[in-house]
Amino acid sequence: MSLNCNEINLVLSELNLEGAFIQDIIQPGYDTLALYTYKEGSAKTLLICTAQNSVRINETRRKITKNPKPLRFMEFLKSKIKGCRINTCAQIGLERVIKMELSHSDDERFNMYIRLWNNAANVILCDENDFVLDSMFRRPERYEMKGETFIPPAVIEEKLKDAEERFPIRNWSKGVLGGERSAPLGEGVAEKAEGVRSEGKAFPSFNEYIDWWYSEHADNLSRESLLEKAEKWYEGVKSKRENALNNLLNKQEEFKNAPQLKHQGDLIMSYAHLIDGTSKYLECEDYESGKRVRLLIDPKKSGQENAAEYYKNYKKAVSGAEELEHDIQIARLQLEKLEKQYADILAEKNPVKIEQMLRRDSTPAQKQKKSHPGLDYTVNGWLIYVGRDANENDELLRHHVRGEDLWLHVRDFAGGYVFIKAQKNKTVPLDILLDAANLAVYYSKARTNTKVDLYYTHVKYLRRAKNGPKGLVIPTQEKNLCVTPDKARLSRLDFLHEESMI
């Protein structure tokens, strides 16, 4: 339910914005805008919402939280109308379109139109001649684009007749919370604003009633509807993560039989003389249990070769069990994080903040735009970038690192570049250097070596190889570093990386 024409007039009469100054502008979401105004010692936050079935304009006393990433229209409005004086603010006839005339001290003037139609709401900033400078939603079919001319709706006299009877103001309570209205009501409107209690609540102004009503009962952007959406999101994500954890636990149970594979390899070595070259099974007595066992073998291979296959599978199982333990920790951490996120949403009272939390948390990881290629790790406040191929190496080198950043690369083997971002007046700690070195080894052809030499230097001492392949550089003033790949260190880094991605 959107505001009707008489409700808009009542809201504007209470706001009394003529002569106020726009101190700041915040856009918490793509369809919501907040103007911070100040007039004669009184500060007001004007909320403009263009979401379908929640279209409105009203004063709010709720905290308007900033969007994690500054939005285009907010940045544009800040550059144009921040600090402007609101000369006039009135509805055009009863067309649910508000015209706000603005001006700077240097006589630069603007017209801002706020259209409060349910299916076509928009905020459009024009110059004083109504040439469109930009709009919240760019709609070419309506000529609401930069360079077009905005045509305000014509005032139709027939619509003005009996408008107050045809478009009544919804009932609200007045005066019970204390204090008088901040501004007088418009003529013919005050009588419609009867002091009727709404759901046991009482409100000193229509603006406060509207702010409460939409935050609790609107189809969109109300706390009730957002919590329903949050519950669906929570149940869906929780089910997926619990299934993933159960699958990992089942695999872990399977890997508990790893010692049996080694024992079976030992049995094959002990009874290799029984392999006849035709049977796919070796039947022998288990010298530990005393029972007869039947082992699957390849009759074309020798006893030593068949045993080697069992030993190989044993090593894989042991290694897989170690990796599974790490994956299980991550899965449990994800569930704990999800529970905390949902609890935070349930505890939050501000619908604007809930909408932001849901929008950010429900965005699929593959759709989240990364600010840089490759991987990143944050360890004790130090940021490490990892390029995994020539393209990522080149992109990081060109656009994401600076001269004082540290560069590491494995000697004599192809591999990724690792960068440690510099911190002012700080030397890279040895532990961070070893973390970066192990990452450089892991993302190189030297991954399986027991000892690996690396060189490192500052980015400013790298020179591109003339006519060389993409990303190839020649270092100078480099230093040598010899490391033994540390699996535990890599596991810890991987754990930190996974935790940051949750």
PDB file of N, CA and C in Angstrom, residues 189-262:
ATOM      1  N   VAL A 189      -6.712  18.968   5.728  1.00  0.00           N
ATOM      2  CA  VAL A 189      -6.074  17.673   5.936  1.00  0.00           C
ATOM      3  C   VAL A 189      -6.114  17.285   7.404  1.00  0.00           C
ATOM      4  N   ALA A 190      -5.946  18.276   8.276  1.00  0.00           N
ATOM      5  CA  ALA A 190      -5.869  17.994   9.710  1.00  0.00           C
ATOM      6  C   ALA A 190      -7.125  17.289  10.205  1.00  0.00           C
ATOM      7  N   GLU A 191      -8.280  17.685   9.629  1.00  0.00           N
ATOM      8  CA  GLU A 191      -9.516  17.085  10.084  1.00  0.00           C
ATOM      9  C   GLU A 191      -9.568  15.581   9.785  1.00  0.00           C
ATOM     10  N   LYS A 192      -8.863  15.193   8.724  1.00  0.00           N
ATOM     11  CA  LYS A 192      -8.856  13.779   8.350  1.00  0.00           C
ATOM     12  C   LYS A 192      -7.949  12.955   9.252  1.00  0.00           C
ATOM     13  N   ALA A 193      -7.001  13.603   9.888  1.00  0.00           N
ATOM     14  CA  ALA A 193      -6.030  12.895  10.733  1.00  0.00           C
ATOM     15  C   ALA A 193      -6.582  12.747  12.128  1.00  0.00           C
ATOM     16  N   GLU A 194      -7.543  11.859  12.289  1.00  0.00           N
ATOM     17  CA  GLU A 194      -8.208  11.693  13.567  1.00  0.00           C
ATOM     18  C   GLU A 194      -7.333  10.898  14.518  1.00  0.00           C
ATOM     19  N   GLY A 195      -7.460  11.217  15.810  1.00  0.00           N
ATOM     20  CA  GLY A 195      -6.634  10.548  16.810  1.00  0.00           C
ATOM     21  C   GLY A 195      -7.185   9.184  17.170  1.00  0.00           C
ATOM     22  N   VAL A 196      -6.939   8.211  16.312  1.00  0.00           N
ATOM     23  CA  VAL A 196      -7.423   6.859  16.543  1.00  0.00           C
ATOM     24  C   VAL A 196      -6.223   5.962  16.815  1.00  0.00           C
ATOM     25  N   ARG A 197      -6.313   5.161  17.832  1.00  0.00           N
ATOM     26  CA  ARG A 197      -5.212   4.256  18.158  1.00  0.00           C
ATOM     27  C   ARG A 197      -5.094   3.186  17.077  1.00  0.00           C
ATOM     28  N   SER A 198      -3.847   2.857  16.710  1.00  0.00           N
ATOM     29  CA  SER A 198      -3.588   1.840  15.694  1.00  0.00           C
ATOM     30  C   SER A 198      -2.824   0.697  16.335  1.00  0.00           C
ATOM     31  N   GLU A 199      -3.490  -0.447  16.443  1.00  0.00           N
ATOM     32  CA  GLU A 199      -2.886  -1.652  17.008  1.00  0.00           C
ATOM     33  C   GLU A 199      -2.258  -1.382  18.375  1.00  0.00           C
ATOM     34  N   GLY A 200      -2.949  -0.572  19.179  1.00  0.00           N
ATOM     35  CA  GLY A 200      -2.476  -0.326  20.529  1.00  0.00           C
ATOM     36  C   GLY A 200      -1.349   0.670  20.625  1.00  0.00           C
ATOM     37  N   LYS A 201      -0.926   1.275  19.495  1.00  0.00           N
ATOM     38  CA  LYS A 201       0.167   2.238  19.517  1.00  0.00           C
ATOM     39  C   LYS A 201      -0.396   3.635  19.304  1.00  0.00           C
ATOM     40  N   ALA A 202       0.359   4.620  19.746  1.00  0.00           N
ATOM     41  CA  ALA A 202      -0.060   5.999  19.570  1.00  0.00           C
ATOM     42  C   ALA A 202       1.105   6.803  19.037  1.00  0.00           C
ATOM     43  N   PHE A 203       0.813   7.750  18.143  1.00  0.00           N
ATOM     44  CA  PHE A 203       1.870   8.482  17.461  1.00  0.00           C
ATOM     45  C   PHE A 203       1.579   9.979  17.477  1.00  0.00           C
ATOM     46  N   PRO A 204       2.594  10.802  17.759  1.00  0.00           N
ATOM     47  CA  PRO A 204       2.382  12.235  17.801  1.00  0.00           C
ATOM     48  C   PRO A 204       2.343  12.872  16.424  1.00  0.00           C
ATOM     49  N   SER A 205       2.749  12.155  15.382  1.00  0.00           N
ATOM     50  CA  SER A 205       2.720  12.719  14.041  1.00  0.00           C
ATOM     51  C   SER A 205       2.439  11.615  13.035  1.00  0.00           C
ATOM     52  N   PHE A 206       1.922  12.039  11.892  1.00  0.00           N
ATOM     53  CA  PHE A 206       1.625  11.083  10.834  1.00  0.00           C
ATOM     54  C   PHE A 206       2.914  10.481  10.286  1.00  0.00           C
ATOM     55  N   ASN A 207       3.997  11.266  10.254  1.00  0.00           N
ATOM     56  CA  ASN A 207       5.283  10.757   9.790  1.00  0.00           C
ATOM     57  C   ASN A 207       5.745   9.570  10.631  1.00  0.00           C
ATOM     58  N   GLU A 208       5.610   9.684  11.942  1.00  0.00           N
ATOM     59  CA  GLU A 208       6.037   8.583  12.808  1.00  0.00           C
ATOM     60  C   GLU A 208       5.162   7.354  12.598  1.00  0.00           C
ATOM     61  N   TYR A 209       3.881   7.586  12.368  1.00  0.00           N
ATOM     62  CA  TYR A 209       2.986   6.454  12.110  1.00  0.00           C
ATOM     63  C   TYR A 209       3.382   5.746  10.816  1.00  0.00           C
ATOM     64  N   ILE A 210       3.626   6.532   9.763  1.00  0.00           N
ATOM     65  CA  ILE A 210       3.996   5.955   8.466  1.00  0.00           C
ATOM     66  C   ILE A 210       5.315   5.191   8.588  1.00  0.00           C
ATOM     67  N   ASP A 211       6.277   5.754   9.290  1.00  0.00           N
ATOM     68  CA  ASP A 211       7.572   5.091   9.461  1.00  0.00           C
ATOM     69  C   ASP A 211       7.389   3.762  10.185  1.00  0.00           C
ATOM     70  N   TRP A 212       6.550   3.751  11.219  1.00  0.00           N
ATOM     71  CA  TRP A 212       6.294   2.510  11.953  1.00  0.00           C
ATOM     72  C   TRP A 212       5.520   1.510  11.096  1.00  0.00           C
ATOM     73  N   TRP A 213       4.463   1.975  10.417  1.00  0.00           N
ATOM     74  CA  TRP A 213       3.584   1.070   9.687  1.00  0.00           C
ATOM     75  C   TRP A 213       4.340   0.329   8.589  1.00  0.00           C
ATOM     76  N   TYR A 214       5.134   1.063   7.804  1.00  0.00           N
ATOM     77  CA  TYR A 214       5.844   0.421   6.697  1.00  0.00           C
ATOM     78  C   TYR A 214       6.975  -0.476   7.193  1.00  0.00           C
ATOM     79  N   SER A 215       7.571  -0.120   8.307  1.00  0.00           N
ATOM     80  CA  SER A 215       8.648  -0.960   8.824  1.00  0.00           C
ATOM     81  C   SER A 215       8.126  -2.273   9.396  1.00  0.00           C
ATOM     82  N   GLU A 216       6.829  -2.322   9.716  1.00  0.00           N
ATOM     83  CA  GLU A 216       6.260  -3.525  10.318  1.00  0.00           C
ATOM     84  C   GLU A 216       5.353  -4.310   9.374  1.00  0.00           C
ATOM     85  N   HIS A 217       4.666  -3.622   8.439  1.00  0.00           N
ATOM     86  CA  HIS A 217       3.596  -4.287   7.701  1.00  0.00           C
ATOM     87  C   HIS A 217       3.696  -4.212   6.189  1.00  0.00           C
ATOM     88  N   ALA A 218       4.632  -3.485   5.644  1.00  0.00           N
ATOM     89  CA  ALA A 218       4.707  -3.366   4.186  1.00  0.00           C
ATOM     90  C   ALA A 218       5.097  -4.697   3.554  1.00  0.00           C
ATOM     91  N   ASP A 219       4.682  -4.877   2.280  1.00  0.00           N
ATOM     92  CA  ASP A 219       5.018  -6.114   1.565  1.00  0.00           C
ATOM     93  C   ASP A 219       6.520  -6.244   1.374  1.00  0.00           C
ATOM     94  N   ASN A 220       7.193  -5.123   1.151  1.00  0.00           N
ATOM     95  CA  ASN A 220       8.645  -5.111   0.979  1.00  0.00           C
ATOM     96  C   ASN A 220       9.266  -4.201   2.025  1.00  0.00           C
ATOM     97  N   LEU A 221      10.484  -4.524   2.411  1.00  0.00           N
ATOM     98  CA  LEU A 221      11.268  -3.684   3.312  1.00  0.00           C
ATOM     99  C   LEU A 221      10.607  -3.477   4.670  1.00  0.00           C
ATOM    100  N   SER A 222       9.715  -4.365   5.063  1.00  0.00           N
ATOM    101  CA  SER A 222       9.210  -4.335   6.433  1.00  0.00           C
ATOM    102  C   SER A 222       9.954  -5.408   7.215  1.00  0.00           C
ATOM    103  N   ARG A 223      10.040  -5.234   8.510  1.00  0.00           N
ATOM    104  CA  ARG A 223      10.765  -6.203   9.326  1.00  0.00           C
ATOM    105  C   ARG A 223      10.103  -7.579   9.247  1.00  0.00           C
ATOM    106  N   GLU A 224       8.775  -7.588   9.200  1.00  0.00           N
ATOM    107  CA  GLU A 224       8.051  -8.854   9.146  1.00  0.00           C
ATOM    108  C   GLU A 224       8.392  -9.624   7.865  1.00  0.00           C
ATOM    109  N   SER A 225       8.325  -8.947   6.708  1.00  0.00           N
ATOM    110  CA  SER A 225       8.600  -9.628   5.433  1.00  0.00           C
ATOM    111  C   SER A 225      10.073  -9.996   5.313  1.00  0.00           C
ATOM    112  N   LEU A 226      10.950  -9.152   5.839  1.00  0.00           N
ATOM    113  CA  LEU A 226      12.380  -9.439   5.769  1.00  0.00           C
ATOM    114  C   LEU A 226      12.755 -10.628   6.647  1.00  0.00           C
ATOM    115  N   LEU A 227      12.108 -10.750   7.809  1.00  0.00           N
ATOM    116  CA  LEU A 227      12.388 -11.897   8.678  1.00  0.00           C
ATOM    117  C   LEU A 227      11.876 -13.201   8.060  1.00  0.00           C
ATOM    118  N   GLU A 228      10.769 -13.133   7.321  1.00  0.00           N
ATOM    119  CA  GLU A 228      10.307 -14.313   6.593  1.00  0.00           C
ATOM    120  C   GLU A 228      11.328 -14.731   5.543  1.00  0.00           C
ATOM    121  N   LYS A 229      11.864 -13.728   4.825  1.00  0.00           N
ATOM    122  CA  LYS A 229      12.891 -14.010   3.822  1.00  0.00           C
ATOM    123  C   LYS A 229      14.149 -14.564   4.483  1.00  0.00           C
ATOM    124  N   ALA A 230      14.479 -14.000   5.654  1.00  0.00           N
ATOM    125  CA  ALA A 230      15.670 -14.468   6.372  1.00  0.00           C
ATOM    126  C   ALA A 230      15.511 -15.917   6.811  1.00  0.00           C
ATOM    127  N   GLU A 231      14.302 -16.293   7.242  1.00  0.00           N
ATOM    128  CA  GLU A 231      14.073 -17.676   7.683  1.00  0.00           C
ATOM    129  C   GLU A 231      14.242 -18.654   6.526  1.00  0.00           C
ATOM    130  N   LYS A 232      13.719 -18.296   5.346  1.00  0.00           N
ATOM    131  CA  LYS A 232      13.864 -19.165   4.174  1.00  0.00           C
ATOM    132  C   LYS A 232      15.338 -19.300   3.788  1.00  0.00           C
ATOM    133  N   TRP A 233      16.032 -18.163   3.811  1.00  0.00           N
ATOM    134  CA  TRP A 233      17.466 -18.189   3.488  1.00  0.00           C
ATOM    135  C   TRP A 233      18.217 -19.055   4.488  1.00  0.00           C
ATOM    136  N   TYR A 234      17.916 -18.893   5.758  1.00  0.00           N
ATOM    137  CA  TYR A 234      18.613 -19.643   6.817  1.00  0.00           C
ATOM    138  C   TYR A 234      18.364 -21.147   6.683  1.00  0.00           C
ATOM    139  N   GLU A 235      17.105 -21.535   6.494  1.00  0.00           N
ATOM    140  CA  GLU A 235      16.773 -22.955   6.410  1.00  0.00           C
ATOM    141  C   GLU A 235      17.429 -23.591   5.186  1.00  0.00           C
ATOM    142  N   GLY A 236      17.436 -22.871   4.055  1.00  0.00           N
ATOM    143  CA  GLY A 236      18.041 -23.406   2.846  1.00  0.00           C
ATOM    144  C   GLY A 236      19.540 -23.593   2.970  1.00  0.00           C
ATOM    145  N   VAL A 237      20.221 -22.565   3.477  1.00  0.00           N
ATOM    146  CA  VAL A 237      21.672 -22.643   3.612  1.00  0.00           C
ATOM    147  C   VAL A 237      22.058 -23.668   4.676  1.00  0.00           C
ATOM    148  N   LYS A 238      21.314 -23.701   5.782  1.00  0.00           N
ATOM    149  CA  LYS A 238      21.617 -24.645   6.854  1.00  0.00           C
ATOM    150  C   LYS A 238      21.502 -26.081   6.363  1.00  0.00           C
ATOM    151  N   SER A 239      20.451 -26.381   5.578  1.00  0.00           N
ATOM    152  CA  SER A 239      20.260 -27.728   5.063  1.00  0.00           C
ATOM    153  C   SER A 239      21.437 -28.146   4.178  1.00  0.00           C
ATOM    154  N   LYS A 240      21.888 -27.255   3.307  1.00  0.00           N
ATOM    155  CA  LYS A 240      23.005 -27.571   2.416  1.00  0.00           C
ATOM    156  C   LYS A 240      24.285 -27.808   3.208  1.00  0.00           C
ATOM    157  N   ARG A 241      24.542 -26.963   4.185  1.00  0.00           N
ATOM    158  CA  ARG A 241      25.786 -27.092   4.947  1.00  0.00           C
ATOM    159  C   ARG A 241      25.778 -28.314   5.856  1.00  0.00           C
ATOM    160  N   GLU A 242      24.602 -28.651   6.410  1.00  0.00           N
ATOM    161  CA  GLU A 242      24.524 -29.858   7.231  1.00  0.00           C
ATOM    162  C   GLU A 242      24.734 -31.108   6.377  1.00  0.00           C
ATOM    163  N   ASN A 243      24.178 -31.119   5.168  1.00  0.00           N
ATOM    164  CA  ASN A 243      24.384 -32.257   4.269  1.00  0.00           C
ATOM    165  C   ASN A 243      25.855 -32.396   3.893  1.00  0.00           C
ATOM    166  N   ALA A 244      26.491 -31.256   3.626  1.00  0.00           N
ATOM    167  CA  ALA A 244      27.914 -31.292   3.276  1.00  0.00           C
ATOM    168  C   ALA A 244      28.744 -31.839   4.442  1.00  0.00           C
ATOM    169  N   LEU A 245      28.424 -31.406   5.665  1.00  0.00           N
ATOM    170  CA  LEU A 245      29.144 -31.898   6.834  1.00  0.00           C
ATOM    171  C   LEU A 245      28.925 -33.396   7.028  1.00  0.00           C
ATOM    172  N   ASN A 246      27.691 -33.859   6.851  1.00  0.00           N
ATOM    173  CA  ASN A 246      27.407 -35.292   7.001  1.00  0.00           C
ATOM    174  C   ASN A 246      28.164 -36.126   5.979  1.00  0.00           C
ATOM    175  N   ASN A 247      28.266 -35.622   4.749  1.00  0.00           N
ATOM    176  CA  ASN A 247      29.023 -36.346   3.717  1.00  0.00           C
ATOM    177  C   ASN A 247      30.498 -36.452   4.102  1.00  0.00           C
ATOM    178  N   LEU A 248      31.039 -35.385   4.658  1.00  0.00           N
ATOM    179  CA  LEU A 248      32.439 -35.407   5.083  1.00  0.00           C
ATOM    180  C   LEU A 248      32.647 -36.387   6.239  1.00  0.00           C
ATOM    181  N   LEU A 249      31.694 -36.411   7.178  1.00  0.00           N
ATOM    182  CA  LEU A 249      31.810 -37.340   8.309  1.00  0.00           C
ATOM    183  C   LEU A 249      31.708 -38.793   7.849  1.00  0.00           C
ATOM    184  N   ASN A 250      30.864 -39.039   6.834  1.00  0.00           N
ATOM    185  CA  ASN A 250      30.759 -40.404   6.296  1.00  0.00           C
ATOM    186  C   ASN A 250      32.069 -40.820   5.627  1.00  0.00           C
ATOM    187  N   LYS A 251      32.672 -39.891   4.897  1.00  0.00           N
ATOM    188  CA  LYS A 251      33.957 -40.198   4.267  1.00  0.00           C
ATOM    189  C   LYS A 251      35.029 -40.463   5.317  1.00  0.00           C
ATOM    190  N   GLN A 252      34.949 -39.718   6.400  1.00  0.00           N
ATOM    191  CA  GLN A 252      35.922 -39.909   7.471  1.00  0.00           C
ATOM    192  C   GLN A 252      35.812 -41.313   8.062  1.00  0.00           C
ATOM    193  N   GLU A 253      34.586 -41.807   8.189  1.00  0.00           N
ATOM    194  CA  GLU A 253      34.389 -43.164   8.689  1.00  0.00           C
ATOM    195  C   GLU A 253      35.018 -44.191   7.747  1.00  0.00           C
ATOM    196  N   GLU A 254      34.878 -43.929   6.450  1.00  0.00           N
ATOM    197  CA  GLU A 254      35.455 -44.847   5.474  1.00  0.00           C
ATOM    198  C   GLU A 254      36.985 -44.863   5.571  1.00  0.00           C
ATOM    199  N   PHE A 255      37.565 -43.692   5.803  1.00  0.00           N
ATOM    200  CA  PHE A 255      39.021 -43.593   5.870  1.00  0.00           C
ATOM    201  C   PHE A 255      39.593 -44.223   7.143  1.00  0.00           C
ATOM    202  N   LYS A 256      38.729 -44.513   8.106  1.00  0.00           N
ATOM    203  CA  LYS A 256      39.229 -45.148   9.329  1.00  0.00           C
ATOM    204  C   LYS A 256      39.746 -46.558   9.062  1.00  0.00           C
ATOM    205  N   ASN A 257      39.391 -47.118   7.900  1.00  0.00           N
ATOM    206  CA  ASN A 257      39.863 -48.447   7.527  1.00  0.00           C
ATOM    207  C   ASN A 257      41.215 -48.403   6.822  1.00  0.00           C
ATOM    208  N   ALA A 258      41.860 -47.230   6.803  1.00  0.00           N
ATOM    209  CA  ALA A 258      43.139 -47.091   6.103  1.00  0.00           C
ATOM    210  C   ALA A 258      44.193 -48.084   6.603  1.00  0.00           C
ATOM    211  N   PRO A 259      44.362 -48.296   7.928  1.00  0.00           N
ATOM    212  CA  PRO A 259      45.375 -49.269   8.382  1.00  0.00           C
ATOM    213  C   PRO A 259      45.157 -50.669   7.821  1.00  0.00           C
ATOM    214  N   GLN A 260      43.898 -51.021   7.536  1.00  0.00           N
ATOM    215  CA  GLN A 260      43.611 -52.340   6.987  1.00  0.00           C
ATOM    216  C   GLN A 260      44.236 -52.503   5.600  1.00  0.00           C
ATOM    217  N   LEU A 261      44.280 -51.375   4.816  1.00  0.00           N
ATOM    218  CA  LEU A 261      44.894 -51.441   3.488  1.00  0.00           C
ATOM    219  C   LEU A 261      46.379 -51.774   3.595  1.00  0.00           C
ATOM    220  N   LYS A 262      47.055 -51.175   4.566  1.00  0.00           N
ATOM    221  CA  LYS A 262      48.481 -51.461   4.756  1.00  0.00           C
ATOM    222  C   LYS A 262      48.682 -52.928   5.165  1.00  0.00           C
TER     223      LYS A 262
END
